C-alpha positions as a Python dict, from the first residue, in 0.01 Angstrom:
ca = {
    (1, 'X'): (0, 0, 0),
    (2, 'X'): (270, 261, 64),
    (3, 'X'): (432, 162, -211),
    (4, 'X'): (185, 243, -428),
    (5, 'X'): (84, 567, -298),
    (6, 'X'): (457, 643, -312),
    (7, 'X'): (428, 579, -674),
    (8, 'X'): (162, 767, -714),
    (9, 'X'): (351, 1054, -559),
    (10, 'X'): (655, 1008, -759),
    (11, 'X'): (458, 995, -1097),
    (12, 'X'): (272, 1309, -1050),
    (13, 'X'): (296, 1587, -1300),
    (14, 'X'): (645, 1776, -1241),
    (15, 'X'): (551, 2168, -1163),
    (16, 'X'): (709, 2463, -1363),
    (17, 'X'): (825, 2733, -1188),
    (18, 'X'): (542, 2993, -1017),
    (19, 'X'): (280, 2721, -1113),
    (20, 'X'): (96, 2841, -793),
    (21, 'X'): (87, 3176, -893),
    (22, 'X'): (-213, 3371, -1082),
    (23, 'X'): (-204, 3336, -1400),
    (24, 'X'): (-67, 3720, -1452),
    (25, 'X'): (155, 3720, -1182),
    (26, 'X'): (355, 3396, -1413),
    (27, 'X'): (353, 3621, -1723),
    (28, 'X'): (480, 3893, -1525),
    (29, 'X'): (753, 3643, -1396),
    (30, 'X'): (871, 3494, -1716),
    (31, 'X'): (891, 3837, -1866),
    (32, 'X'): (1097, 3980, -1606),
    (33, 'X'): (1324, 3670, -1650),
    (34, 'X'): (1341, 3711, -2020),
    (35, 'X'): (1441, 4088, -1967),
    (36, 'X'): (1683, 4029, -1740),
    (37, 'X'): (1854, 3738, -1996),
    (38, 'X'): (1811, 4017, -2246),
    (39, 'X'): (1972, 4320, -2084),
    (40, 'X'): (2262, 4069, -1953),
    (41, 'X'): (2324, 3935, -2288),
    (42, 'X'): (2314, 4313, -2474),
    (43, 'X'): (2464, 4512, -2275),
    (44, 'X'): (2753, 4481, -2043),
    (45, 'X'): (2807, 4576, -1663),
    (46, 'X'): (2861, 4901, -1615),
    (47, 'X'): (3221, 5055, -1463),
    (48, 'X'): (3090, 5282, -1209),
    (49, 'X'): (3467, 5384, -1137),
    (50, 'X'): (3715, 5620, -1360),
    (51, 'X'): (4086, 5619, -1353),
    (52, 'X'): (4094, 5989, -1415),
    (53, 'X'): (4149, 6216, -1092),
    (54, 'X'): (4186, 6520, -1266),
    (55, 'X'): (3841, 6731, -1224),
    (56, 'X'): (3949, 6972, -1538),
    (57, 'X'): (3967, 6635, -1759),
    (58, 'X'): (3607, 6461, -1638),
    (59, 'X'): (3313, 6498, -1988),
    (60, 'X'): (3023, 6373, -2029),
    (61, 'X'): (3125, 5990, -2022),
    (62, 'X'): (3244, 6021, -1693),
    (63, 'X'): (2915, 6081, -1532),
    (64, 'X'): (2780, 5854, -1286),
    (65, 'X'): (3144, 5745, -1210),
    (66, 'X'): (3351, 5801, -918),
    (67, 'X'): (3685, 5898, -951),
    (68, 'X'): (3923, 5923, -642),
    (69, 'X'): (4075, 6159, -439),
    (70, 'X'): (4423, 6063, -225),
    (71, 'X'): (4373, 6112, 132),
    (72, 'X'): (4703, 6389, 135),
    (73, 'X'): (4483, 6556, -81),
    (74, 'X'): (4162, 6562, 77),
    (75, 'X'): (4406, 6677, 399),
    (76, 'X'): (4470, 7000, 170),
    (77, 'X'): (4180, 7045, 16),
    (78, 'X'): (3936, 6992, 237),
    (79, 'X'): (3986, 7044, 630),
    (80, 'X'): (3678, 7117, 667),
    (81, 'X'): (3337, 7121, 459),
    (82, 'X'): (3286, 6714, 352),
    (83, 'X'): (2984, 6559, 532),
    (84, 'X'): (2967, 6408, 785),
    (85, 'X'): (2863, 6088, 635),
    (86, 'X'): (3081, 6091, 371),
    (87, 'X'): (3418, 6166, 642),
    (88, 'X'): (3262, 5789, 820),
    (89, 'X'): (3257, 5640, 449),
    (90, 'X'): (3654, 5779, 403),
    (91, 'X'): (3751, 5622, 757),
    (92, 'X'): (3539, 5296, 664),
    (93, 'X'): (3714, 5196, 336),
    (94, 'X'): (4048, 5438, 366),
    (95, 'X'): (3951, 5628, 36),
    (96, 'X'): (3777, 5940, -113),
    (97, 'X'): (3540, 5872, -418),
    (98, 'X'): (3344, 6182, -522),
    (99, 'X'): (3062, 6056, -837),
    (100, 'X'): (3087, 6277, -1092),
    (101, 'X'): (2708, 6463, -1162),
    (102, 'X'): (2610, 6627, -1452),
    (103, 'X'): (2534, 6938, -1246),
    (104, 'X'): (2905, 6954, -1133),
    (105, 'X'): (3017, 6914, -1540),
    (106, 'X'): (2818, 7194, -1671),
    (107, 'X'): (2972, 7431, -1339),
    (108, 'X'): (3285, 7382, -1396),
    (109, 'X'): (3217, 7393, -1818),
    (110, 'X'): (3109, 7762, -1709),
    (111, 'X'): (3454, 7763, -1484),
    (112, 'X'): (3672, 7658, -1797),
    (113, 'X'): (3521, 7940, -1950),
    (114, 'X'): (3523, 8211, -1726),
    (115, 'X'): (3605, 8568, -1822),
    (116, 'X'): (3774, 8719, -1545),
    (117, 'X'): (3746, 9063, -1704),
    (118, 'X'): (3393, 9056, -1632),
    (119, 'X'): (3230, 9108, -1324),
    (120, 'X'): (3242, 8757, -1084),
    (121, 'X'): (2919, 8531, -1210),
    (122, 'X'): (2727, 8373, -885),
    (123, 'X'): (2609, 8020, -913),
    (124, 'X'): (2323, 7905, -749),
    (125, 'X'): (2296, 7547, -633),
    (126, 'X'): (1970, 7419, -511),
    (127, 'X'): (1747, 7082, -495),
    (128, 'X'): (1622, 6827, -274),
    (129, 'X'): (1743, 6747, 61),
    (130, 'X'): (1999, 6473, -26),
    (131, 'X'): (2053, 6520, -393),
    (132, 'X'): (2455, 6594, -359),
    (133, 'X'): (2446, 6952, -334),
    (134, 'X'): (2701, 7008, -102),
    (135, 'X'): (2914, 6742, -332),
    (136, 'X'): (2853, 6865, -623),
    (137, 'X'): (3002, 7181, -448),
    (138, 'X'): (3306, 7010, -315),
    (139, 'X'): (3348, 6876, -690),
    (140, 'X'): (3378, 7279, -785),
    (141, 'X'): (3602, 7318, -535),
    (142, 'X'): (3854, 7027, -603),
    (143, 'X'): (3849, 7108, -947),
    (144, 'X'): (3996, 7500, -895),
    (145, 'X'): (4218, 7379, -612),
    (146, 'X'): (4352, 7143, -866),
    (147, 'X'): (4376, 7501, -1100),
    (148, 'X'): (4604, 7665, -858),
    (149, 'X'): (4302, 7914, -734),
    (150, 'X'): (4282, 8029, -378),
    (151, 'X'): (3978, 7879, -204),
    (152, 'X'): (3744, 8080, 42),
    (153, 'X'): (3540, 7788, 161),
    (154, 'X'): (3237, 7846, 346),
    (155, 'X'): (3160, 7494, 509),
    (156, 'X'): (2773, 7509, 631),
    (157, 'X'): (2698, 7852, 680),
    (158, 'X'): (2398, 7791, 904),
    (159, 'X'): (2633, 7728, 1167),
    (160, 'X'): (2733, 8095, 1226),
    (161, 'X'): (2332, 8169, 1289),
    (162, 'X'): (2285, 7935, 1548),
    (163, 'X'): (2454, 7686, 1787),
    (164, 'X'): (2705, 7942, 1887),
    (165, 'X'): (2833, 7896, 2246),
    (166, 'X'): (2953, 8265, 2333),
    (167, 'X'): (2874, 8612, 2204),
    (168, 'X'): (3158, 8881, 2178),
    (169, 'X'): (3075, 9281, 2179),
    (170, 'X'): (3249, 9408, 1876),
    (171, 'X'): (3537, 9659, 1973),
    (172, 'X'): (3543, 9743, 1622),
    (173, 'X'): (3173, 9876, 1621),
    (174, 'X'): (3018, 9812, 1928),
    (175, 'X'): (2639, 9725, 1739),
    (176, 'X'): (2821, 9395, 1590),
    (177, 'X'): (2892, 9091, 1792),
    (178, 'X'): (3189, 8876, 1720),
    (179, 'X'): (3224, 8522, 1749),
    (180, 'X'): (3587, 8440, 1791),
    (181, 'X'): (3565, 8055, 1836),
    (182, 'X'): (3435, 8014, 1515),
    (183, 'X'): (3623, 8217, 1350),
    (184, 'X'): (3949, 8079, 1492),
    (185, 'X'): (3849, 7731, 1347),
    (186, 'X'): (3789, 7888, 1011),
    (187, 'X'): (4117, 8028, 964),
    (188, 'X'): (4294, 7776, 1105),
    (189, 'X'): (4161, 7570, 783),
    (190, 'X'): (4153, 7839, 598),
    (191, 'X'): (4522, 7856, 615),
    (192, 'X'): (4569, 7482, 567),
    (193, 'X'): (4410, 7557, 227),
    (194, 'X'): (4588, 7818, 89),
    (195, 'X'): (4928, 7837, 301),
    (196, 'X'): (5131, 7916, -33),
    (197, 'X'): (4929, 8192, -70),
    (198, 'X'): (4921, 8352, 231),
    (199, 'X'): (5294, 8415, 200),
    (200, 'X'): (5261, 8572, -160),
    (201, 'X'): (4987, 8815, -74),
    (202, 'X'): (5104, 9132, 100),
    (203, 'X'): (4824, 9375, 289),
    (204, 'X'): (4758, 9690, 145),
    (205, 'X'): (4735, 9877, 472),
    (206, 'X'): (4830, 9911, 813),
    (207, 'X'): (4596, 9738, 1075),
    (208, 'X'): (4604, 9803, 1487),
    (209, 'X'): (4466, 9537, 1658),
    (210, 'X'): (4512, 9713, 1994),
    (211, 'X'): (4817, 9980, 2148),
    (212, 'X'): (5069, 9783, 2109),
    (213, 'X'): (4952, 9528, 1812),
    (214, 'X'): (4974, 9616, 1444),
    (215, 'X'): (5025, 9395, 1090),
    (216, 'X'): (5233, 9695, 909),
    (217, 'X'): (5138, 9732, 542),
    (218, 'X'): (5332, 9533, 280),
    (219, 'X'): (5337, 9238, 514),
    (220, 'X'): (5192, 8910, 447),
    (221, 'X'): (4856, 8843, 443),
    (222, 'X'): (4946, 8524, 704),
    (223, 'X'): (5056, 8762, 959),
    (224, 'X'): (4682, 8817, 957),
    (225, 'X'): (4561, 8486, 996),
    (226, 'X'): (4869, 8404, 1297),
    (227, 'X'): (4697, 8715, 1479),
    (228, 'X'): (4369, 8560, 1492),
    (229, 'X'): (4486, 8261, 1637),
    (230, 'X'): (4696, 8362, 1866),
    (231, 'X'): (4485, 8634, 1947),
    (232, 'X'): (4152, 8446, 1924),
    (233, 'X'): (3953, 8778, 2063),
    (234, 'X'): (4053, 8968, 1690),
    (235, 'X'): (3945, 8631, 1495),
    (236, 'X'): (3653, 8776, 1409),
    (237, 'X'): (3833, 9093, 1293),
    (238, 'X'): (4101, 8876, 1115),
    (239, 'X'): (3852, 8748, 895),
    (240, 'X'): (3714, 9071, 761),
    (241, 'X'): (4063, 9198, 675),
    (242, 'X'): (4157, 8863, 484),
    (243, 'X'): (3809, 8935, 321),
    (244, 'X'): (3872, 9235, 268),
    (245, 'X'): (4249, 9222, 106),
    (246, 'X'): (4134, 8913, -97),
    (247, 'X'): (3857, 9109, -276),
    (248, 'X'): (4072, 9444, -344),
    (249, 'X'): (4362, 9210, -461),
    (250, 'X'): (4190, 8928, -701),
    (251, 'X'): (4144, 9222, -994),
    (252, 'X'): (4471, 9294, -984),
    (253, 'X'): (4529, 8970, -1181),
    (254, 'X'): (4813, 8762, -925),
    (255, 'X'): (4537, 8443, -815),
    (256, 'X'): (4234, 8368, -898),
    (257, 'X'): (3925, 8363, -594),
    (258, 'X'): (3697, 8122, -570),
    (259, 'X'): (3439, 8208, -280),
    (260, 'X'): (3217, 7864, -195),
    (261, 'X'): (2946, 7895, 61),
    (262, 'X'): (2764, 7588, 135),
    (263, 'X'): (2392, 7752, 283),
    (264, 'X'): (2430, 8045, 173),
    (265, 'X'): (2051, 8122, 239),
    (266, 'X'): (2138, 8136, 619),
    (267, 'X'): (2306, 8478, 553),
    (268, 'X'): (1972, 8570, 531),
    (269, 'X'): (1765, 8380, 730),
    (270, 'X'): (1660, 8422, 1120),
    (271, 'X'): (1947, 8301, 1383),
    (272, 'X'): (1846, 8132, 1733),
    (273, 'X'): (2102, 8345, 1865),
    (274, 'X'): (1965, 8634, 2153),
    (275, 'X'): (2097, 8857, 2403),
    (276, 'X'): (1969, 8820, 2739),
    (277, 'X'): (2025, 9243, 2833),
    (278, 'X'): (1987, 9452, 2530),
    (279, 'X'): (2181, 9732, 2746),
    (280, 'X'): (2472, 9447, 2856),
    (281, 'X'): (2844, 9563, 2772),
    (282, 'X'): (3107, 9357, 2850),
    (283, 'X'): (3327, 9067, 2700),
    (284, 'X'): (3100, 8781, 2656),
    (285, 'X'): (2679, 8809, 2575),
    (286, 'X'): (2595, 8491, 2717),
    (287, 'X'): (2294, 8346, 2438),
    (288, 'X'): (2005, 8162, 2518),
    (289, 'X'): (1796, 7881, 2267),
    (290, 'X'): (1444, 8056, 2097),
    (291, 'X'): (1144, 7812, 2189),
    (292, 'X'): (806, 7894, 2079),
    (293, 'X'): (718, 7960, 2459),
    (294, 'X'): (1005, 8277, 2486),
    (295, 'X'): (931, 8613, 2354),
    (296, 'X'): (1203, 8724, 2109),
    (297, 'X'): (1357, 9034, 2292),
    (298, 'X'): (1703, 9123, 2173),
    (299, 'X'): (1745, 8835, 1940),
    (300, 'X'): (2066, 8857, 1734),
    (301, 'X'): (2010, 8952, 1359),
    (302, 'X'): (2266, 8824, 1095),
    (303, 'X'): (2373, 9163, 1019),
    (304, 'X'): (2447, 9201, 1373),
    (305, 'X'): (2730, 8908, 1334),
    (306, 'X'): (3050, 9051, 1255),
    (307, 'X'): (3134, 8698, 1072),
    (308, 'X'): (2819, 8723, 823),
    (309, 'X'): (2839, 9093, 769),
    (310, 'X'): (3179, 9043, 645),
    (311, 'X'): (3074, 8749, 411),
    (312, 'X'): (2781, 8878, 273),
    (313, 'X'): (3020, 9198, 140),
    (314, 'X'): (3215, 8891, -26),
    (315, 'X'): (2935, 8703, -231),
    (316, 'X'): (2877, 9051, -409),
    (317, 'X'): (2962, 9039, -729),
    (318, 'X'): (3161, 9392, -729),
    (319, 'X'): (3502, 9262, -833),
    (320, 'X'): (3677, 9049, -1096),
    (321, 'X'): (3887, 8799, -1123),
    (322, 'X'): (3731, 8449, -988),
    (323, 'X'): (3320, 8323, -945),
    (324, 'X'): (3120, 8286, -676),
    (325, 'X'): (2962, 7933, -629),
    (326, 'X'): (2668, 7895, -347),
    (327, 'X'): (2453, 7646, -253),
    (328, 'X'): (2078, 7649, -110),
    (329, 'X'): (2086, 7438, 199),
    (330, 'X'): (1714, 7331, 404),
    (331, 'X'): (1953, 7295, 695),
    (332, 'X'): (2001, 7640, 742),
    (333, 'X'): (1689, 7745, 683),
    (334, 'X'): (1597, 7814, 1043),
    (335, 'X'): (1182, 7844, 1060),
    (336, 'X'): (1104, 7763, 704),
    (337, 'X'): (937, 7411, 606),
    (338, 'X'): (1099, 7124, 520),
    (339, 'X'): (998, 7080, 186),
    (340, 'X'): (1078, 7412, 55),
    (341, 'X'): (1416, 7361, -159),
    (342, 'X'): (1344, 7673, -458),
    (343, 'X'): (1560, 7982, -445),
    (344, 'X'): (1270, 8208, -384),
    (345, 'X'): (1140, 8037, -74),
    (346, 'X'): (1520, 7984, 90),
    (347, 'X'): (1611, 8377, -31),
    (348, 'X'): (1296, 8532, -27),
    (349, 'X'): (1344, 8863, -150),
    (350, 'X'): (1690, 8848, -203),
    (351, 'X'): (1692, 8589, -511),
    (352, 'X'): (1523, 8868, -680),
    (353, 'X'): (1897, 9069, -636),
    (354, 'X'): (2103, 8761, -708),
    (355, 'X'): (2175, 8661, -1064),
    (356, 'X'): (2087, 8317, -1070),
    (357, 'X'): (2331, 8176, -1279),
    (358, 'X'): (2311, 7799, -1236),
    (359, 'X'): (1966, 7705, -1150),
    (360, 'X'): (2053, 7372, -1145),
    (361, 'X'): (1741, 7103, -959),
    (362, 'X'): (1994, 6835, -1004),
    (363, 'X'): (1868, 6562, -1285),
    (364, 'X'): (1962, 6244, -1117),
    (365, 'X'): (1866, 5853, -1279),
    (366, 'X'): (1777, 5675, -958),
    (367, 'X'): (1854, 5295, -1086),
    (368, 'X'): (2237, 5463, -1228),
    (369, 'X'): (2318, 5679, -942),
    (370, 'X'): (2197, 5371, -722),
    (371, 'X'): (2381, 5112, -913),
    (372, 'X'): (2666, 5343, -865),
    (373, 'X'): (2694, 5319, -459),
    (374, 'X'): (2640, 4968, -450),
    (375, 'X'): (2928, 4933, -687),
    (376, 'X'): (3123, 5083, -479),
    (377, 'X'): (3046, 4936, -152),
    (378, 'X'): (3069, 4580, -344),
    (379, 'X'): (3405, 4662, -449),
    (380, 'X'): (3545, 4858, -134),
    (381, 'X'): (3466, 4570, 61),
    (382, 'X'): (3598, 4300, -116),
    (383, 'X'): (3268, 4124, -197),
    (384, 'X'): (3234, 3952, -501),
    (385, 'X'): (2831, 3897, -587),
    (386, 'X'): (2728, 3802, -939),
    (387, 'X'): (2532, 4019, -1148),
    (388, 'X'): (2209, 3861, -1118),
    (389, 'X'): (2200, 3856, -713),
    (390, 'X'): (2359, 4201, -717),
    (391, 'X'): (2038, 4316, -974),
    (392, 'X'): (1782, 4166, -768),
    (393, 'X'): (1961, 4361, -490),
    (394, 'X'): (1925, 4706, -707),
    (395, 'X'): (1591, 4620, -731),
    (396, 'X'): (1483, 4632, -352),
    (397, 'X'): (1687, 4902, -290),
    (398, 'X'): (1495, 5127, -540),
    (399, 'X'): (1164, 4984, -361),
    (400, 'X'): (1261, 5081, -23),
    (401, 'X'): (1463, 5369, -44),
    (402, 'X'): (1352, 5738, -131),
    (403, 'X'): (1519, 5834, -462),
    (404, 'X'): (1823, 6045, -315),
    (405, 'X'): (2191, 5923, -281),
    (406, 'X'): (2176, 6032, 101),
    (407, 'X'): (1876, 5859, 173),
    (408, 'X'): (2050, 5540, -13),
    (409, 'X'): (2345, 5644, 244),
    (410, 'X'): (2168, 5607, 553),
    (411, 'X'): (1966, 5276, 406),
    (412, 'X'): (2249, 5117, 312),
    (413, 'X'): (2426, 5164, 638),
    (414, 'X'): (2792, 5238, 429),
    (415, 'X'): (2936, 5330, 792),
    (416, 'X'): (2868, 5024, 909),
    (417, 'X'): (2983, 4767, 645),
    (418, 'X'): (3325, 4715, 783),
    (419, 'X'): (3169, 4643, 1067),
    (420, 'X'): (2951, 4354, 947),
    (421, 'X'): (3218, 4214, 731),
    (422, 'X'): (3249, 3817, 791),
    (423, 'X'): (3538, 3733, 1076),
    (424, 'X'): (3897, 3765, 925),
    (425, 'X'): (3755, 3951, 590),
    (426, 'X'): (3939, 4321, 581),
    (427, 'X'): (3767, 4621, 375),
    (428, 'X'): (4060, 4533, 133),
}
């Protein structure tokens, strides 16, 4: 008896695969199947990675790639302004890949082709919350770094509104406030970026810093930057006469300026920043958080800053002899929704003043820009997946992930795949 039923069992009609499915749900199947066999078999895999470092070489057929930076570099280059994120990613796999967007070719097309006689053109960079804005911006910045131009980077601008821990009464005009800790930092990177520079450039003008203090004129411009930090109550100062000498100097033909402000809508935005005695004079102007149950009295206005005053002077296109290149940041738009990403809702009234040269909403293919990071992770890592898993992997990515390369970032978890390597596998 069991034997029979056995054979009944074993001579039953063999099942083709998704026989339990409806019948639409199979066709769906075997067409996905046949389109996958297709693509494999007419086209091959993509190279999401390019051999060429130089920014000034990259066209059109490296976009979507990533190209590499060395880590000496990125040292120079960039002491400050790379994400956050994307620092974790360098100290994850012990390399710098920036992906080359199309946004970032046709800046630094306009770059190439620059005429410094004119007036300095102002870029505008705006878009989504994680569309590579701030890269994109980095890209720009690489790219005239690599050109020999001296670099006034701006790293997230929103931080000089807010989040400032102490509040200095101007002695230079007693209705501005200073903020010498942060502006310490900045030329401490500042001169990490343009050292070479600082020695060339001589000051037009004698400056007193107090009785017995003074940079004498015809001395270099780094004596400047040494008396802010060393003297970290005239930072603040410091940086408006490095401002100031780098915009008198640039038309005068001897470097070429690039000034890049990453949130440059903070400039004009509202700070969190407020005075606890309007009628206080003294060193330090202790600051206190704005909640929605505290009434605004004395609240510090970004003109008020001596840091923002200074840079605002700087993004107007009054002199020659380099560009301007800004980008629209939702962080630092302190009280404004979420969602809002277009020049007139970050600016307000003041994109009506700025010539938007570069309206750029970033053009991004989610499955390439996609198939891009996982390439990268894949190959950073040492993992060595065949194309169809790695597809079907592309696939649920795109279905669970908002279509933005930081969203993909924090999905993907790129900080963490060292950690969750298999025991005794390395990065590389």
């Amino acid at each position: 008896m069991l034997r029979s039923v056995k054979g009944v069992i074993c001579q039953g009609p063999k099942l083709d695969s998704g026989y339990f499915l409806h019948a639409s749900a199979r066709a769906w199947l075997s067409a996905a199947v046949n389109q996958d066999v297709q693509i494999s078999a007419e086209k091959p895999r993509t190279v999401f990675r390019t051999n060429e470092s130089n920014p000034a070489s990259h066209a059109e057929q490296h976009e979507g790639q990533h190209y590499s930076i060395p880590l000496q570099e990125v040292k120079v280059v960039f002491p400050h302004g790379l994400p956050y994120r994307f620092q974790m990613q360098m100290k994850t796999f012990n390399e710098s890949c920036l992906m080359v967007r199309k946004p970032a070719l046709e800046l630094l097309g306009y770059l190439k082709n620059t005429n410094f006689a004119h007036p300095a053109i102002r870029y505008v960079i705006y878009g989504e919350k994680g569309t590579g804005k701030t890269m994109t911006l980095c890209h720009a910045v690489h790219y005239c770094a690599k050109q020999d131009w001296l670099v006034l980077h701006i790293p997230d601008a929103h931080l000089w509104v807010k989040n400032c821990r102490e509040l200095m009464q101007s002695s230079y005009n007693k209705e501005r406030f200073d903020q010498p800790l942060k502006a310490s930092t900045w030329l401490k990177n500042f001169k990490t970026s343009n050292d070479h520079f600082l020695k060339e450039i001589k000051t037009q003008q004698t400056y007193m810093w107090s009785k017995r203090e003074s940079t004498e004129k015809g001395r270099p411009l780094g004596e400047v930057v040494e008396q802010g930090l060393t003297r970290v109550k005239n930072a603040s100062d410091a940086v408006g006469v490095v401002l100031k000498e780098l915009k008198k100097q640039c038309p005068l033909g001897s470097f070429r300026l690039l000034v890049a402000v990453d949130g440059i809508n903070a400039l004009w935005g509202r700070t969190t920043l407020r005075k606890k005695d309007k009628s206080a004079v003294g060193n330090y102007v202790p600051f206190l958080w704005l909640t929605k149950m505290e009434k605004p009295k004395g609240r510090v206005s970004p003109e008020e800053l001596t840091l923002v005053h200074n840079l605002r002077k700087m993004v107007v296109n009054d002199w020659n002899g380099g560009a301007i290149v800004t980008t629209l940041s939702q962080t630092g738009s302190l009280f404004k929704p979420r969602s809002a990403y277009f020049p007139h809702e970050l600016l307000g009234k003041v994109s009506t003043h700025w010539t938007l040269s570069f309206p750029s909403r970033f053009p991004i293919t989610v499955s390439e820009s996609l198939r891009a990071v996982i390439s990268i992770i894949l190959t950073a890592s040492g993992f060595n997946i065949r194309e169809p898993e790695q597809k079907k992997g592309e696939r649920n990515c795109c279905f669970s992930a908002t279509p933005t390369p930081g969203s993909w970032n924090g999905s993907l978890r790129i900080s963490d795949t060292k950690a969750s390597l298999p025991a005794g596998t390395d990065a590389f």
